[in-house]
Tab-separated table of C-alpha atoms in Angstrom:
chain	number	residue	atom	x	y	z
A	1	MET	CA	120.883	110.388	108.495
A	2	LYS	CA	118.684	107.460	109.509
A	3	PRO	CA	115.012	108.094	110.338
A	4	LEU	CA	115.385	107.426	114.090
A	5	SER	CA	118.880	108.868	114.558
A	6	ASP	CA	117.770	111.229	117.338
A	7	ILE	CA	115.480	108.772	119.136
A	8	ARG	CA	116.483	107.246	122.466
A	9	VAL	CA	114.934	103.954	123.550
A	10	VAL	CA	114.984	102.080	126.840
A	11	SER	CA	114.087	98.400	126.624
A	12	LEU	CA	113.069	96.110	129.466
A	13	ALA	CA	111.903	93.464	126.998
A	14	LEU	CA	113.433	89.986	127.256
A	15	ASN	CA	113.203	86.751	125.239
A	16	LEU	CA	112.839	87.142	121.461
A	17	PRO	CA	110.168	89.730	120.532
A	18	GLY	CA	111.706	92.587	122.531
A	19	PRO	CA	115.334	92.163	121.426
A	20	LEU	CA	114.262	91.642	117.828
A	21	ALA	CA	112.162	94.821	117.901
A	22	ALA	CA	115.012	96.732	119.551
A	23	ALA	CA	117.441	95.517	116.882
A	24	ARG	CA	115.103	96.794	114.160
A	25	LEU	CA	114.923	100.190	115.881
A	26	VAL	CA	118.725	100.299	116.066
A	27	ALA	CA	118.879	99.519	112.340
A	28	MET	CA	116.735	102.625	111.804
A	29	GLY	CA	119.166	104.747	113.807
A	30	ALA	CA	117.725	104.702	117.329
A	31	SER	CA	119.984	104.625	120.384
A	32	VAL	CA	118.904	101.753	122.645
A	33	VAL	CA	119.754	101.010	126.271
A	34	LYS	CA	118.520	97.643	127.463
A	35	ALA	CA	118.143	96.930	131.179
A	36	GLU	CA	118.356	93.240	132.059
A	37	PRO	CA	117.744	91.636	135.469
A	38	PRO	CA	120.700	90.029	137.268
A	39	SER	CA	119.597	86.647	135.869
A	40	GLY	CA	120.062	87.992	132.325
A	41	ASP	CA	117.975	87.395	129.233
A	42	PRO	CA	116.777	83.799	128.636
A	43	LEU	CA	117.555	84.312	124.946
A	44	PHE	CA	121.271	84.360	125.811
A	45	ILE	CA	120.963	80.953	127.452
A	46	GLY	CA	118.934	79.502	124.585
A	47	GLN	CA	120.961	80.894	121.682
A	48	PRO	CA	123.931	83.118	122.591
A	49	ASP	CA	124.973	83.715	118.975
A	50	TRP	CA	121.573	85.114	118.033
A	51	TYR	CA	121.514	87.119	121.275
A	52	HIS	CA	124.836	88.749	120.389
A	53	ASP	CA	123.714	89.507	116.827
A	54	LEU	CA	120.487	91.123	118.012
A	55	HIS	CA	122.270	93.191	120.662
A	56	ALA	CA	124.952	94.611	118.393
A	57	GLY	CA	124.858	98.371	118.916
A	58	ILE	CA	122.706	98.108	122.053
A	59	GLU	CA	124.019	99.181	125.437
A	60	VAL	CA	123.120	96.440	127.929
A	61	ILE	CA	123.054	97.264	131.639
A	62	THR	CA	122.081	95.101	134.607
A	63	LEU	CA	119.422	96.442	136.963
A	64	ASP	CA	117.546	94.816	139.813
A	65	LEU	CA	114.381	96.887	139.739
A	66	LYS	CA	113.411	95.699	143.203
A	67	ARG	CA	116.332	97.755	144.556
A	68	SER	CA	115.721	101.472	145.009
A	69	ALA	CA	119.154	102.462	143.669
A	70	ASP	CA	118.673	100.504	140.454
A	71	LYS	CA	115.121	101.822	140.105
A	72	ALA	CA	116.546	105.339	140.376
A	73	THR	CA	119.048	104.529	137.617
A	74	LEU	CA	116.196	103.424	135.371
A	75	GLU	CA	114.305	106.643	136.115
A	76	GLN	CA	117.356	108.654	135.050
A	77	HIS	CA	117.387	106.855	131.726
A	78	LEU	CA	113.636	107.349	131.277
A	79	GLU	CA	113.976	111.107	131.827
A	80	GLN	CA	116.058	111.306	128.634
A	81	CYS	CA	114.136	108.633	126.753
A	82	ASP	CA	111.650	108.875	123.873
A	83	LEU	CA	110.359	105.308	123.910
A	84	LEU	CA	110.082	102.518	126.480
A	85	LEU	CA	109.799	98.934	125.237
A	86	THR	CA	108.498	96.293	127.659
A	87	SER	CA	107.417	92.657	127.488
A	88	SER	CA	106.453	91.911	131.098
A	89	ARG	CA	102.903	91.176	132.165
A	90	ARG	CA	100.893	94.228	133.204
A	91	ASP	CA	100.613	93.325	136.867
A	92	ALA	CA	104.370	92.696	137.106
A	93	LEU	CA	105.102	96.188	135.760
A	94	ALA	CA	102.529	97.725	138.101
A	95	ARG	CA	104.138	96.065	141.138
A	96	LEU	CA	107.430	97.699	140.174
A	97	GLY	CA	105.783	101.109	139.874
A	98	LEU	CA	106.169	100.946	136.096
A	99	GLY	CA	102.505	100.834	135.162
A	100	TRP	CA	101.626	103.277	132.421
A	101	PRO	CA	99.581	105.651	134.643
A	102	ASP	CA	102.641	106.173	136.869
A	103	LEU	CA	105.092	106.464	133.976
A	104	SER	CA	102.963	108.839	131.902
A	105	ALA	CA	102.533	111.202	134.856
A	106	LYS	CA	106.290	111.342	135.519
A	107	HIS	CA	107.416	111.521	131.884
A	108	PRO	CA	104.949	113.556	129.776
A	109	ARG	CA	106.799	113.021	126.475
A	110	LEU	CA	107.605	109.342	126.964
A	111	CYS	CA	105.962	106.785	124.667
A	112	GLN	CA	105.627	103.097	125.532
A	113	VAL	CA	105.115	99.971	123.491
A	114	ALA	CA	104.092	97.066	125.715
A	115	ILE	CA	104.417	93.577	124.239
A	116	THR	CA	101.805	91.449	125.998
A	117	GLY	CA	100.491	87.922	125.745
A	118	ARG	CA	96.831	88.766	125.160
A	119	PRO	CA	94.835	91.966	124.539
A	120	ARG	CA	93.868	94.089	127.523
A	121	SER	CA	90.237	92.944	127.283
A	122	HIS	CA	91.333	89.402	128.210
A	123	GLU	CA	93.186	87.836	131.071
A	124	ASP	CA	96.935	87.735	130.518
A	125	PRO	CA	98.025	84.147	131.254
A	126	PRO	CA	101.624	83.118	130.646
A	127	GLY	CA	102.462	81.919	127.161
A	128	HIS	CA	105.037	81.773	124.407
A	129	ASP	CA	105.177	81.341	120.637
A	130	LEU	CA	104.137	77.683	120.727
A	131	SER	CA	101.055	78.196	122.897
A	132	HIS	CA	99.945	81.232	120.881
A	133	GLN	CA	100.278	79.261	117.634
A	134	ALA	CA	98.306	76.435	119.230
A	135	ALA	CA	95.464	78.750	120.260
A	136	ALA	CA	95.313	80.284	116.762
A	137	GLY	CA	95.102	76.923	114.986
A	138	LEU	CA	98.528	77.198	113.347
A	139	LEU	CA	100.002	73.879	114.495
A	140	SER	CA	100.037	70.440	112.870
A	141	PRO	CA	100.895	68.031	115.720
A	142	PRO	CA	103.120	66.272	116.423
A	143	GLU	CA	105.482	68.510	114.447
A	144	ILE	CA	106.952	71.561	116.188
A	145	PRO	CA	106.874	74.721	113.993
A	146	LYS	CA	110.090	75.343	112.084
A	147	THR	CA	110.123	79.026	112.953
A	148	LEU	CA	108.827	81.379	115.649
A	149	ILE	CA	106.351	83.298	113.534
A	150	VAL	CA	104.414	84.756	116.470
A	151	ASP	CA	107.500	86.146	118.206
A	152	VAL	CA	108.845	87.571	114.944
A	153	GLY	CA	105.449	88.928	113.925
A	154	GLY	CA	104.947	90.457	117.366
A	155	ALA	CA	108.357	92.119	117.161
A	156	LEU	CA	107.551	93.684	113.795
A	157	GLN	CA	104.175	94.862	115.085
A	158	ALA	CA	105.981	96.406	118.072
A	159	VAL	CA	108.223	98.336	115.671
A	160	ASN	CA	105.149	99.544	113.770
A	161	ALA	CA	103.555	100.634	117.028
A	162	ALA	CA	106.719	102.489	118.060
A	163	LEU	CA	106.864	104.350	114.763
A	164	SER	CA	103.200	105.334	114.965
A	165	LEU	CA	103.598	106.704	118.510
A	166	LEU	CA	106.721	108.666	117.638
A	167	LEU	CA	105.071	110.078	114.519
A	168	ALA	CA	101.999	111.122	116.505
A	169	ARG	CA	104.242	112.892	119.003
A	170	GLU	CA	106.108	114.741	116.258
A	171	ARG	CA	102.862	115.855	114.625
A	172	ALA	CA	101.323	117.074	117.880
A	173	GLY	CA	101.299	120.809	118.318
A	174	GLU	CA	102.057	122.711	121.513
A	175	GLY	CA	99.612	121.524	124.180
A	176	ASP	CA	97.986	118.927	121.913
A	177	ALA	CA	97.170	115.535	123.337
A	178	PHE	CA	98.628	112.576	121.461
A	179	GLU	CA	98.644	108.840	121.892
A	180	ARG	CA	101.682	107.685	123.838
A	181	TYR	CA	100.924	104.068	124.792
A	182	LEU	CA	100.188	101.024	122.664
A	183	GLU	CA	100.011	97.342	123.462
A	184	VAL	CA	101.085	94.663	121.019
A	185	SER	CA	99.478	91.326	121.801
A	186	LEU	CA	101.267	88.156	120.711
A	187	ALA	CA	97.883	86.435	120.616
A	188	ASP	CA	96.743	89.072	118.115
A	189	ALA	CA	99.907	88.508	116.084
A	190	ALA	CA	99.075	84.796	115.931
A	191	GLU	CA	95.512	85.551	114.829
A	192	PHE	CA	96.908	87.869	112.145
A	193	PHE	CA	98.963	84.997	110.728
A	194	ALA	CA	95.918	82.732	110.923
A	195	ASP	CA	93.763	84.982	108.713
A	196	SER	CA	94.633	83.127	105.507
A	197	LEU	CA	93.395	79.941	107.186
A	198	ARG	CA	90.323	81.620	108.639
A	199	TYR	CA	89.253	82.880	105.218
A	200	GLY	CA	90.005	79.510	103.648
A	201	LEU	CA	92.725	80.695	101.283
A	202	SER	CA	95.507	78.483	102.669
A	203	ARG	CA	93.304	75.858	104.315
A	204	PRO	CA	93.990	72.308	103.026
A	205	GLY	CA	92.305	72.142	99.635
A	206	GLY	CA	91.990	75.938	99.419
A	207	LEU	CA	93.386	77.872	96.466
A	208	LEU	CA	96.743	78.320	98.218
A	209	GLY	CA	96.393	75.160	100.285
A	210	GLY	CA	96.933	72.622	97.529
A	211	GLY	CA	93.842	73.344	95.468
A	212	LEU	CA	95.712	74.767	92.469
A	213	PRO	CA	98.139	72.681	90.391
A	214	GLN	CA	100.166	75.803	89.619
A	215	TYR	CA	100.631	76.562	93.327
A	216	ASN	CA	101.757	73.325	94.899
A	217	LEU	CA	104.547	71.052	96.079
A	218	TYR	CA	105.822	68.247	93.861
A	219	ARG	CA	108.116	65.349	94.631
A	220	THR	CA	111.136	65.076	92.342
A	221	SER	CA	113.583	62.211	91.829
A	222	ASP	CA	115.556	63.305	94.899
A	223	GLY	CA	113.419	65.778	96.854
A	224	TRP	CA	110.682	68.350	96.338
A	225	VAL	CA	110.042	71.560	94.422
A	226	ALA	CA	107.657	74.400	95.171
A	227	VAL	CA	105.729	75.730	92.182
A	228	ALA	CA	104.237	79.187	92.764
A	229	ALA	CA	102.949	80.245	89.345
A	230	LEU	CA	99.903	82.242	90.408
A	231	GLU	CA	100.135	84.817	87.626
A	232	PRO	CA	98.639	83.578	84.324
A	233	HIS	CA	101.740	84.401	82.295
A	234	PHE	CA	103.900	82.209	84.561
A	235	TRP	CA	101.421	79.342	84.341
A	236	GLU	CA	101.307	79.669	80.563
A	237	LYS	CA	105.121	79.606	80.327
A	238	ILE	CA	105.255	76.444	82.457
A	239	GLN	CA	102.730	74.750	80.206
A	240	GLN	CA	104.643	75.822	77.111
A	241	GLY	CA	107.955	74.638	78.558
A	242	LEU	CA	106.490	71.260	79.502
A	243	GLU	CA	104.464	71.022	76.279
A	244	LEU	CA	101.244	70.470	78.234
A	245	GLN	CA	97.823	72.074	78.165
A	246	ASP	CA	95.909	72.696	81.411
A	247	PRO	CA	97.652	69.865	83.312
A	248	ASP	CA	96.150	68.739	86.593
A	249	LYS	CA	98.106	67.982	89.753
A	250	GLN	CA	98.441	64.272	88.989
A	251	THR	CA	99.966	64.997	85.565
A	252	LEU	CA	102.464	67.424	87.064
A	253	GLU	CA	103.371	64.917	89.771
A	254	GLN	CA	104.439	62.485	87.058
A	255	VAL	CA	106.401	65.128	85.165
A	256	PHE	CA	108.322	66.539	88.142
A	257	SER	CA	109.218	63.057	89.423
A	258	ARG	CA	111.441	62.453	86.387
A	259	ARG	CA	114.204	64.937	87.279
A	260	SER	CA	116.034	66.197	90.363
A	261	ALA	CA	114.986	69.252	92.328
A	262	ALA	CA	118.173	71.070	91.292
A	263	ASP	CA	117.494	70.300	87.633
A	264	TRP	CA	113.998	71.728	87.886
A	265	GLU	CA	115.304	74.807	89.662
A	266	ASP	CA	117.813	75.384	86.852
A	267	TRP	CA	115.084	74.742	84.265
A	268	ALA	CA	112.906	77.372	85.910
A	269	ALA	CA	115.736	79.914	86.243
A	270	GLU	CA	116.394	79.727	82.502
A	271	ARG	CA	112.735	80.601	81.865
A	272	ASP	CA	112.299	83.117	84.713
A	273	LEU	CA	109.718	80.960	86.475
A	274	PRO	CA	108.847	80.785	90.208
A	275	ILE	CA	109.927	77.203	90.888
A	276	CYS	CA	112.286	76.522	93.789
A	277	ALA	CA	113.831	73.423	95.319
A	278	VAL	CA	112.567	72.766	98.843
A	279	ARG	CA	115.431	72.954	101.321
A	280	GLU	CA	115.076	71.110	104.602
A	281	GLN	CA	116.805	73.816	106.612
A	282	PRO	CA	118.099	77.352	105.965
A	283	HIS	CA	121.837	77.835	105.796
A	284	PRO	CA	123.103	77.682	109.395
A	285	VAL	CA	124.769	80.671	111.016
A	286	GLU	CA	128.463	80.088	111.560
A	287	PRO	CA	129.258	80.216	115.284
A	288	GLY	CA	131.084	83.305	116.424
A	289	PRO	CA	134.593	83.357	117.876
């Protein structure tokens, strides 16, 4: 028995955050029906293999919510639904009659998690992962980020929001009011990831931004290694293994340059130390049939 095995979800959320959140809910046992517009989900066009992986176990239907018949089909699904997941802008949902005031009046036990661009107290201009990272100070131009941390972080926050709403509903007694609607802002998710920079911890020169020799990147004879020996006992074991005492970054740069990244990784594994070769890319996903 999975924790959400009796929970039914309807998703209108496209692109990455919504499907990723829905996939996590499915992994916890929820039954998910996803309604896509006739044009489909842009994620399918951008990366069909990832789209298929994320939609495994999800029933996908096509609905044109500007048509009354398709809108009626959606309403039938919502009548039996515990949670609605959306990622459209607020005014777009309102124009379709899917604003929360309308939905909450029709479906008194329905919960909704709305993935938005910015918090309700701000305007909601269009945006995606790249623009949210830019606004939060997470970019280093001209390089494009290697991963979509805002979309992934927003998806995980959406799952957290869904769980909190469902738990509040289960705890509510007969006639008790309970929270049924939460917004997850991608801008807030970006700011959450920027906290280590804001507090100076990972800022260039900060303790985790290159300021510690035991938490740093070092060039080897054929690549790089990451040394993450924050705990004193790890740092002591590195010094013992290298026969050094309180080495600075420049000393370690000379030492690590003498061997390959793989050699250093093996050396660390033998001593149970947090040193890892830096890989340029993760292992690629093999294309499906």
